[in-house]
mmCIF file of C-alpha atoms in Angstrom:
data_model
loop_
_atom_site.group_PDB
_atom_site.id
_atom_site.type_symbol
_atom_site.label_atom_id
_atom_site.label_comp_id
_atom_site.label_asym_id
_atom_site.label_seq_id
_atom_site.Cartn_x
_atom_site.Cartn_y
_atom_site.Cartn_z
ATOM 1 C CA MET Y 1 -101.885 21.869 122.588
ATOM 2 C CA SER Y 2 -103.915 23.656 120.716
ATOM 3 C CA THR Y 3 -107.905 23.175 120.339
ATOM 4 C CA ARG Y 4 -109.763 23.378 117.068
ATOM 5 C CA ILE Y 5 -113.643 23.449 116.888
ATOM 6 C CA ILE Y 6 -114.102 21.549 113.401
ATOM 7 C CA LEU Y 7 -117.947 21.253 112.001
ATOM 8 C CA GLY Y 8 -117.898 18.658 109.373
ATOM 9 C CA LYS Y 9 -120.557 17.521 106.282
ATOM 10 C CA SER Y 10 -120.077 14.747 104.017
ATOM 11 C CA GLY Y 11 -116.511 13.984 105.414
ATOM 12 C CA ARG Y 12 -115.443 17.556 104.869
ATOM 13 C CA THR Y 13 -114.214 20.122 107.254
ATOM 14 C CA ILE Y 14 -116.775 23.449 106.345
ATOM 15 C CA PHE Y 15 -115.894 25.710 109.481
ATOM 16 C CA THR Y 16 -113.298 25.971 111.868
ATOM 17 C CA PHE Y 17 -112.957 27.885 114.892
ATOM 18 C CA LYS Y 18 -110.042 28.683 118.101
ATOM 19 C CA CYS Y 19 -109.392 30.650 120.784
ATOM 20 C CA LYS Y 20 -105.651 32.160 121.110
ATOM 21 C CA GLN Y 21 -104.068 34.182 123.897
ATOM 22 C CA PRO Y 22 -103.775 37.910 122.587
ATOM 23 C CA LYS Y 23 -99.698 38.961 123.428
ATOM 24 C CA LYS Y 24 -100.833 42.734 123.866
ATOM 25 C CA SER Y 25 -103.377 42.659 125.622
ATOM 26 C CA LYS Y 26 -104.220 45.737 128.313
ATOM 27 C CA TYR Y 27 -107.732 44.168 129.196
ATOM 28 C CA GLY Y 28 -109.539 41.305 127.432
ATOM 29 C CA GLN Y 29 -108.763 37.461 127.676
ATOM 30 C CA VAL Y 30 -108.997 36.096 124.011
ATOM 31 C CA ASP Y 31 -108.684 36.329 119.799
ATOM 32 C CA ILE Y 32 -110.391 34.208 118.002
ATOM 33 C CA MET Y 33 -110.311 33.321 114.538
ATOM 34 C CA ILE Y 34 -113.016 31.764 112.596
ATOM 35 C CA ASP Y 35 -112.502 30.315 108.795
ATOM 36 C CA ALA Y 36 -114.860 28.835 106.255
ATOM 37 C CA GLY Y 37 -113.240 25.032 104.896
ATOM 38 C CA ASN Y 38 -110.589 25.055 102.014
ATOM 39 C CA LYS Y 39 -112.167 26.310 98.872
ATOM 40 C CA LEU Y 40 -115.347 27.685 100.533
ATOM 41 C CA TYR Y 41 -116.653 31.308 101.018
ATOM 42 C CA PHE Y 42 -119.941 31.888 102.809
ATOM 43 C CA GLU Y 43 -122.879 33.561 101.015
ATOM 44 C CA HIS Y 44 -123.752 35.950 103.791
ATOM 45 C CA VAL Y 45 -121.685 37.515 106.268
ATOM 46 C CA VAL Y 46 -124.071 39.626 108.836
ATOM 47 C CA ALA Y 47 -122.548 41.800 111.416
ATOM 48 C CA GLY Y 48 -124.981 42.362 114.448
ATOM 49 C CA ASP Y 49 -125.671 46.098 114.959
ATOM 50 C CA PHE Y 50 -122.669 47.368 112.683
ATOM 51 C CA PHE Y 51 -125.692 47.055 109.930
ATOM 52 C CA ARG Y 52 -122.949 45.531 107.689
ATOM 53 C CA HIS Y 53 -124.465 42.822 105.352
ATOM 54 C CA TYR Y 54 -121.984 41.384 102.840
ATOM 55 C CA VAL Y 55 -122.990 38.914 100.069
ATOM 56 C CA GLY Y 56 -121.373 36.704 98.603
ATOM 57 C CA ALA Y 57 -121.965 37.435 94.609
ATOM 58 C CA ASP Y 58 -120.400 40.861 95.543
ATOM 59 C CA VAL Y 59 -117.135 39.880 97.943
ATOM 60 C CA GLN Y 60 -115.832 36.042 98.764
ATOM 61 C CA ILE Y 61 -115.364 36.011 102.683
ATOM 62 C CA ASN Y 62 -114.033 32.814 104.201
ATOM 63 C CA SER Y 63 -112.254 34.081 107.394
ATOM 64 C CA ILE Y 64 -112.841 36.434 110.688
ATOM 65 C CA SER Y 65 -110.510 37.247 113.112
ATOM 66 C CA TRP Y 66 -112.481 38.414 116.434
ATOM 67 C CA HIS Y 67 -110.194 40.362 118.593
ATOM 68 C CA GLY Y 68 -111.297 41.068 121.992
ATOM 69 C CA PHE Y 69 -109.073 43.201 123.661
ATOM 70 C CA TYR Y 70 -107.909 46.539 123.832
ATOM 71 C CA GLU Y 71 -104.045 47.176 123.005
ATOM 72 C CA SER Y 72 -102.117 49.736 124.279
ATOM 73 C CA ILE Y 73 -100.601 51.986 121.867
ATOM 74 C CA SER Y 74 -98.877 54.791 124.235
ATOM 75 C CA LYS Y 75 -99.590 55.970 127.641
ATOM 76 C CA THR Y 76 -102.829 57.494 127.269
ATOM 77 C CA LEU Y 77 -103.918 55.903 124.629
ATOM 78 C CA LEU Y 78 -106.052 52.338 123.800
ATOM 79 C CA ASN Y 79 -106.819 50.669 120.614
ATOM 80 C CA THR Y 80 -110.578 49.234 121.154
ATOM 81 C CA PRO Y 81 -111.254 45.394 120.020
ATOM 82 C CA VAL Y 82 -111.581 45.112 116.924
ATOM 83 C CA ILE Y 83 -113.234 42.152 114.010
ATOM 84 C CA ASN Y 84 -111.469 41.788 111.004
ATOM 85 C CA VAL Y 85 -113.021 40.520 108.046
ATOM 86 C CA LYS Y 86 -111.229 38.790 105.355
ATOM 87 C CA SER Y 87 -110.940 37.197 101.453
ATOM 88 C CA GLY Y 88 -108.243 34.655 101.819
ATOM 89 C CA LYS Y 89 -105.265 36.476 103.217
ATOM 90 C CA SER Y 90 -106.531 39.971 102.489
ATOM 91 C CA LYS Y 91 -108.529 42.312 105.120
ATOM 92 C CA ILE Y 92 -111.329 43.472 103.535
ATOM 93 C CA ASP Y 93 -113.074 45.446 106.154
ATOM 94 C CA GLN Y 94 -112.600 46.698 110.202
ATOM 95 C CA LEU Y 95 -115.294 46.262 112.117
ATOM 96 C CA TRP Y 96 -114.195 48.599 115.647
ATOM 97 C CA HIS Y 97 -116.181 47.221 119.282
ATOM 98 C CA LEU Y 98 -116.035 47.396 122.896
ATOM 99 C CA GLY Y 99 -116.371 43.904 123.729
ATOM 100 C CA THR Y 100 -114.191 41.499 125.823
ATOM 101 C CA ILE Y 101 -113.977 38.319 126.958
ATOM 102 C CA ASN Y 102 -113.076 38.840 131.171
ATOM 103 C CA GLN Y 103 -113.344 37.842 134.433
ATOM 104 C CA ASP Y 104 -115.567 41.104 134.679
ATOM 105 C CA GLU Y 105 -118.074 39.634 133.314
ATOM 106 C CA PRO Y 106 -118.625 36.048 133.782
ATOM 107 C CA TYR Y 107 -120.915 34.624 131.308
ATOM 108 C CA ALA Y 108 -120.410 32.636 128.283
ATOM 109 C CA VAL Y 109 -120.082 35.449 125.208
ATOM 110 C CA PRO Y 110 -122.000 34.758 121.963
ATOM 111 C CA ILE Y 111 -119.487 35.026 119.433
ATOM 112 C CA CYS Y 112 -121.437 33.585 116.108
ATOM 113 C CA SER Y 113 -123.962 31.348 114.746
ATOM 114 C CA LEU Y 114 -123.486 29.464 111.433
ATOM 115 C CA TYR Y 115 -125.711 28.868 109.222
ATOM 116 C CA VAL Y 116 -125.850 25.435 107.453
ATOM 117 C CA PRO Y 117 -128.320 24.416 104.621
ATOM 118 C CA ASP Y 118 -129.223 21.093 104.316
ATOM 119 C CA ILE Y 119 -127.353 20.409 101.180
ATOM 120 C CA MET Y 120 -123.992 21.823 100.135
ATOM 121 C CA ASN Y 121 -121.850 21.680 96.871
ATOM 122 C CA LEU Y 122 -118.439 20.210 98.604
ATOM 123 C CA GLU Y 123 -117.171 18.871 95.039
ATOM 124 C CA ASN Y 124 -114.583 21.340 95.388
ATOM 125 C CA THR Y 125 -113.734 20.202 98.867
ATOM 126 C CA GLU Y 126 -111.250 17.567 99.523
ATOM 127 C CA ILE Y 127 -112.200 15.019 102.006
ATOM 128 C CA SER Y 128 -110.544 16.137 105.444
ATOM 129 C CA SER Y 129 -108.069 14.229 107.501
ATOM 130 C CA TYR Y 130 -106.585 14.787 110.919
ATOM 131 C CA ASN Y 131 -103.184 13.882 112.549
ATOM 132 C CA LEU Y 132 -105.106 13.062 115.525
ATOM 133 C CA THR Y 133 -101.760 12.172 118.064
ATOM 134 C CA GLY Y 134 -100.496 16.218 117.172
ATOM 135 C CA LYS Y 135 -100.298 19.273 118.601
ATOM 136 C CA ILE Y 136 -103.358 20.302 118.082
ATOM 137 C CA LYS Y 137 -106.649 18.869 119.960
ATOM 138 C CA TYR Y 138 -109.745 18.433 117.105
ATOM 139 C CA GLU Y 139 -112.923 18.069 118.463
ATOM 140 C CA ILE Y 140 -114.999 16.979 115.105
ATOM 141 C CA ILE Y 141 -119.179 17.551 114.816
ATOM 142 C CA ASP Y 142 -120.349 16.054 112.318
ATOM 143 C CA LEU Y 143 -123.302 17.858 110.821
ATOM 144 C CA ASP Y 144 -125.235 15.415 108.403
ATOM 145 C CA ASP Y 145 -127.848 14.146 110.536
ATOM 146 C CA PHE Y 146 -128.831 18.099 111.590
ATOM 147 C CA GLY Y 147 -129.857 18.999 108.132
ATOM 148 C CA GLU Y 148 -130.352 22.197 107.541
ATOM 149 C CA CYS Y 149 -129.498 23.964 110.918
ATOM 150 C CA ARG Y 150 -127.639 27.084 112.887
ATOM 151 C CA ALA Y 151 -124.484 26.655 115.349
ATOM 152 C CA ASP Y 152 -124.454 29.020 117.613
ATOM 153 C CA ILE Y 153 -120.786 29.467 119.883
ATOM 154 C CA PHE Y 154 -120.316 30.803 122.964
ATOM 155 C CA VAL Y 155 -116.911 31.051 124.970
ATOM 156 C CA THR Y 156 -116.304 31.723 128.600
ATOM 157 C CA PRO Y 157 -113.508 33.837 130.522
ATOM 158 C CA LYS Y 158 -110.697 31.991 131.576
ATOM 159 C CA ASN Y 159 -111.575 29.149 134.820
ATOM 160 C CA ILE Y 160 -115.398 29.573 134.403
ATOM 161 C CA SER Y 161 -116.666 26.157 133.370
ATOM 162 C CA ALA Y 162 -119.653 25.819 130.502
ATOM 163 C CA GLN Y 163 -120.689 23.169 133.310
ATOM 164 C CA GLN Y 164 -120.932 26.221 135.505
ATOM 165 C CA VAL Y 165 -122.567 28.449 133.458
ATOM 166 C CA LEU Y 166 -125.593 25.835 131.743
ATOM 167 C CA ASP Y 167 -126.472 25.005 135.587
ATOM 168 C CA SER Y 168 -126.777 28.533 136.289
ATOM 169 C CA THR Y 169 -129.534 30.407 136.607
ATOM 170 C CA LEU Y 170 -128.365 32.135 133.681
ATOM 171 C CA GLY Y 171 -128.196 28.872 131.846
ATOM 172 C CA ILE Y 172 -131.430 29.564 130.309
ATOM 173 C CA VAL Y 173 -129.989 31.842 127.829
ATOM 174 C CA TYR Y 174 -127.900 28.852 126.665
ATOM 175 C CA LYS Y 175 -130.915 26.274 126.868
ATOM 176 C CA VAL Y 176 -133.936 28.180 125.233
ATOM 177 C CA MET Y 177 -133.183 31.562 124.408
ATOM 178 C CA ASP Y 178 -132.581 32.737 120.771
ATOM 179 C CA VAL Y 179 -130.202 34.411 119.182
ATOM 180 C CA GLY Y 180 -132.098 37.603 118.326
ATOM 181 C CA THR Y 181 -132.390 38.539 122.080
ATOM 182 C CA ILE Y 182 -128.388 38.691 121.764
ATOM 183 C CA ASN Y 183 -128.879 41.502 118.753
ATOM 184 C CA ASP Y 184 -131.538 43.287 120.235
ATOM 185 C CA GLU Y 185 -131.004 46.673 121.277
ATOM 186 C CA GLU Y 186 -134.486 47.435 122.976
ATOM 187 C CA GLY Y 187 -134.214 44.030 125.377
ATOM 188 C CA LYS Y 188 -136.959 42.085 123.186
ATOM 189 C CA LEU Y 189 -136.895 38.537 123.916
ATOM 190 C CA SER Y 190 -136.603 36.220 121.413
ATOM 191 C CA PHE Y 191 -136.922 31.794 122.048
ATOM 192 C CA LEU Y 192 -135.733 28.481 120.598
ATOM 193 C CA GLU Y 193 -139.357 26.967 118.931
ATOM 194 C CA GLU Y 194 -140.717 24.921 121.865
ATOM 195 C CA SER Y 195 -141.068 21.910 119.425
ATOM 196 C CA LYS Y 196 -137.899 21.816 118.317
ATOM 197 C CA ARG Y 197 -135.886 22.311 122.174
ATOM 198 C CA ASP Y 198 -135.512 18.472 123.162
ATOM 199 C CA GLU Y 199 -135.011 17.169 119.198
ATOM 200 C CA GLU Y 200 -133.283 19.701 117.575
ATOM 201 C CA CYS Y 201 -131.393 21.083 119.928
ATOM 202 C CA LYS Y 202 -127.814 19.757 121.550
ATOM 203 C CA LEU Y 203 -125.606 21.483 123.489
ATOM 204 C CA TYR Y 204 -121.814 20.612 123.191
ATOM 205 C CA SER Y 205 -118.648 22.096 125.177
ATOM 206 C CA PHE Y 206 -115.109 21.904 125.017
ATOM 207 C CA GLU Y 207 -112.093 23.041 126.887
ATOM 208 C CA ASP Y 208 -109.135 24.774 125.458
ATOM 209 C CA GLU Y 209 -105.690 25.018 126.548
ATOM 210 C CA ASN Y 210 -105.850 28.151 128.353
ATOM 211 C CA GLY Y 211 -109.027 27.345 130.888
ATOM 212 C CA HIS Y 212 -111.937 28.613 128.088
ATOM 213 C CA TRP Y 213 -114.975 26.693 127.637
ATOM 214 C CA ILE Y 214 -116.752 26.845 124.270
ATOM 215 C CA ILE Y 215 -120.176 26.453 124.407
ATOM 216 C CA LEU Y 216 -121.288 24.905 120.774
ATOM 217 C CA ARG Y 217 -125.235 24.930 120.037
ATOM 218 C CA ILE Y 218 -126.947 23.142 117.378
ATOM 219 C CA VAL Y 219 -130.514 23.727 117.014
ATOM 220 C CA GLY Y 220 -132.983 23.393 113.611
ATOM 221 C CA ARG Y 221 -134.275 25.963 111.206
ATOM 222 C CA GLN Y 222 -135.510 28.690 113.397
ATOM 223 C CA PHE Y 223 -138.334 31.927 113.140
ATOM 224 C CA GLU Y 224 -135.489 34.120 112.576
ATOM 225 C CA THR Y 225 -135.327 38.359 112.910
ATOM 226 C CA GLU Y 226 -135.554 40.176 109.778
ATOM 227 C CA PHE Y 227 -131.970 40.882 109.715
ATOM 228 C CA ALA Y 228 -131.129 37.066 109.593
ATOM 229 C CA GLU Y 229 -133.677 35.376 108.127
ATOM 230 C CA LYS Y 230 -132.484 35.634 104.641
ATOM 231 C CA LEU Y 231 -129.640 33.618 106.201
ATOM 232 C CA ASN Y 232 -131.904 30.384 106.227
ATOM 233 C CA ASN Y 233 -130.587 27.591 104.388
ATOM 234 C CA THR Y 234 -127.692 29.225 103.119
ATOM 235 C CA PHE Y 235 -124.078 28.766 104.088
ATOM 236 C CA SER Y 236 -123.687 31.614 106.061
ATOM 237 C CA LEU Y 237 -122.231 33.285 109.212
ATOM 238 C CA LEU Y 238 -123.903 36.014 111.881
ATOM 239 C CA LEU Y 239 -121.441 37.807 114.127
ATOM 240 C CA HIS Y 240 -123.306 38.982 117.442
ATOM 241 C CA ASP Y 241 -123.039 42.318 118.140
ATOM 242 C CA PRO Y 242 -119.816 42.446 121.007
ATOM 243 C CA ASN Y 243 -121.200 45.322 122.461
ATOM 244 C CA HIS Y 244 -122.252 45.268 125.797
ATOM 245 C CA ILE Y 245 -124.299 41.607 125.450
ATOM 246 C CA TYR Y 246 -123.937 41.004 129.348
ATOM 247 C CA ASN Y 247 -126.646 44.206 129.916
ATOM 248 C CA ARG Y 248 -128.668 42.669 127.571
ATOM 249 C CA ILE Y 249 -128.457 38.746 128.445
ATOM 250 C CA ALA Y 250 -128.386 39.109 131.970
ATOM 251 C CA ASP Y 251 -130.060 42.390 133.274
ATOM 252 C CA ARG Y 252 -133.192 40.995 133.320
ATOM 253 C CA LEU Y 253 -136.201 41.231 135.716
ATOM 254 C CA ILE Y 254 -137.162 38.025 137.280
ATOM 255 C CA MET Y 255 -140.928 38.670 138.833
ATOM 256 C CA VAL Y 256 -143.471 37.026 140.595
ATOM 257 C CA VAL Y 257 -146.247 35.771 138.703
ATOM 258 C CA ASP Y 258 -149.867 36.763 140.771
ATOM 259 C CA PRO Y 259 -151.903 32.959 140.514
ATOM 260 C CA ASP Y 260 -154.757 32.790 138.083
ATOM 261 C CA THR Y 261 -152.852 34.841 135.399
ATOM 262 C CA GLU Y 262 -153.661 34.639 131.966
ATOM 263 C CA VAL Y 263 -151.279 35.193 129.100
ATOM 264 C CA GLU Y 264 -152.373 35.550 125.175
ATOM 265 C CA THR Y 265 -150.235 32.717 123.383
ATOM 266 C CA ILE Y 266 -148.900 33.345 119.864
ATOM 267 C CA GLU Y 267 -151.944 31.360 118.695
ATOM 268 C CA GLY Y 268 -154.380 33.935 120.133
ATOM 269 C CA GLU Y 269 -155.717 31.707 123.049
ATOM 270 C CA TYR Y 270 -155.202 32.299 126.781
ATOM 271 C CA VAL Y 271 -153.850 30.457 128.691
ATOM 272 C CA MET Y 272 -153.726 29.838 133.009
ATOM 273 C CA ILE Y 273 -149.884 30.145 134.257
ATOM 274 C CA GLU Y 274 -148.779 29.295 137.925
ATOM 275 C CA PRO Y 275 -146.985 31.552 140.054
ATOM 276 C CA VAL Y 276 -143.094 32.029 139.614
ATOM 277 C CA ASN Y 277 -141.293 31.642 142.920
ATOM 278 C CA VAL Y 278 -137.826 32.445 141.249
ATOM 279 C CA LEU Y 279 -137.398 36.247 142.438
ATOM 280 C CA SER Y 280 -138.877 39.082 143.257
ATOM 281 C CA ALA Y 281 -138.690 42.590 141.405
ATOM 282 C CA PRO Y 282 -136.521 44.541 141.630
ATOM 283 C CA GLN Y 283 -133.986 41.517 141.969
ATOM 284 C CA LEU Y 284 -131.509 41.531 138.797
ATOM 285 C CA LEU Y 285 -131.155 38.098 137.373
ATOM 286 C CA ARG Y 286 -127.334 39.260 136.730
ATOM 287 C CA SER Y 287 -126.579 39.960 140.254
ATOM 288 C CA VAL Y 288 -127.899 36.347 141.473
ATOM 289 C CA TYR Y 289 -125.913 34.370 138.884
ATOM 290 C CA GLU Y 290 -122.986 36.366 139.655
ATOM 291 C CA LYS Y 291 -123.248 35.271 143.701
ATOM 292 C CA GLU Y 292 -123.999 31.678 142.556
ATOM 293 C CA LEU Y 293 -120.720 31.515 140.952
ATOM 294 C CA GLN Y 294 -118.767 32.361 143.848
ATOM 295 C CA THR Y 295 -120.135 29.673 145.839
#
């Protein structure tokens, strides 16, 4: 039974997400299909550090296929993974990359973020119905109560559960770090707005038929980085930079802070912080996290 994540609004499907097993993979475990709802098109599609920005007024995009595997084309040559950008069944662009979902990097890979406005024109979209006893397992999330929001989607390698990831040292990435961290080559950290974390941040997790877990994080409107700011309050898609994400997420130092250290807040005030006794430099979050998964 295949698993399909459905995001809905006003009783209508606005977005679907599903994972498939690639048939010709030499390395990498997952193909991902991303689709807007029937007769819907994304207003913007921004593709990570590819610096590609597709605007709905210029080109109608309603489908993305995210291929995360290397395919053998001869004894000595491999095709790298690719993201296909589509309008209907027509392929309008290809973005080659190096990202895979595999056991060597055992974390929940950030795939995309869907931006959803408070009000959508769905007059031409039919009310959805699903056969809940058929061969497809539907996981349906209704977004009506969220207003303007963003849905961040992560996928784990096979047989690594969402709970393992969320309960680990690396779990902070999925609970408080914002997606700006994922797409920033310089390693700058960005966090969800603190006032919105508890009330407006909801985490869901679903296991598919192949042993992968999909983590869905829904958050309210955030202070966005410059390249994503234009996506707020639109029906738009941000494809996260798939290259070397694990390094940006997990290779970070967690240092002991001396007692009575003062730090400056965003508001310009100075506050005292308690000593942090988690790890001492130069231990890496990555090595500690991977040891946790082995126990």
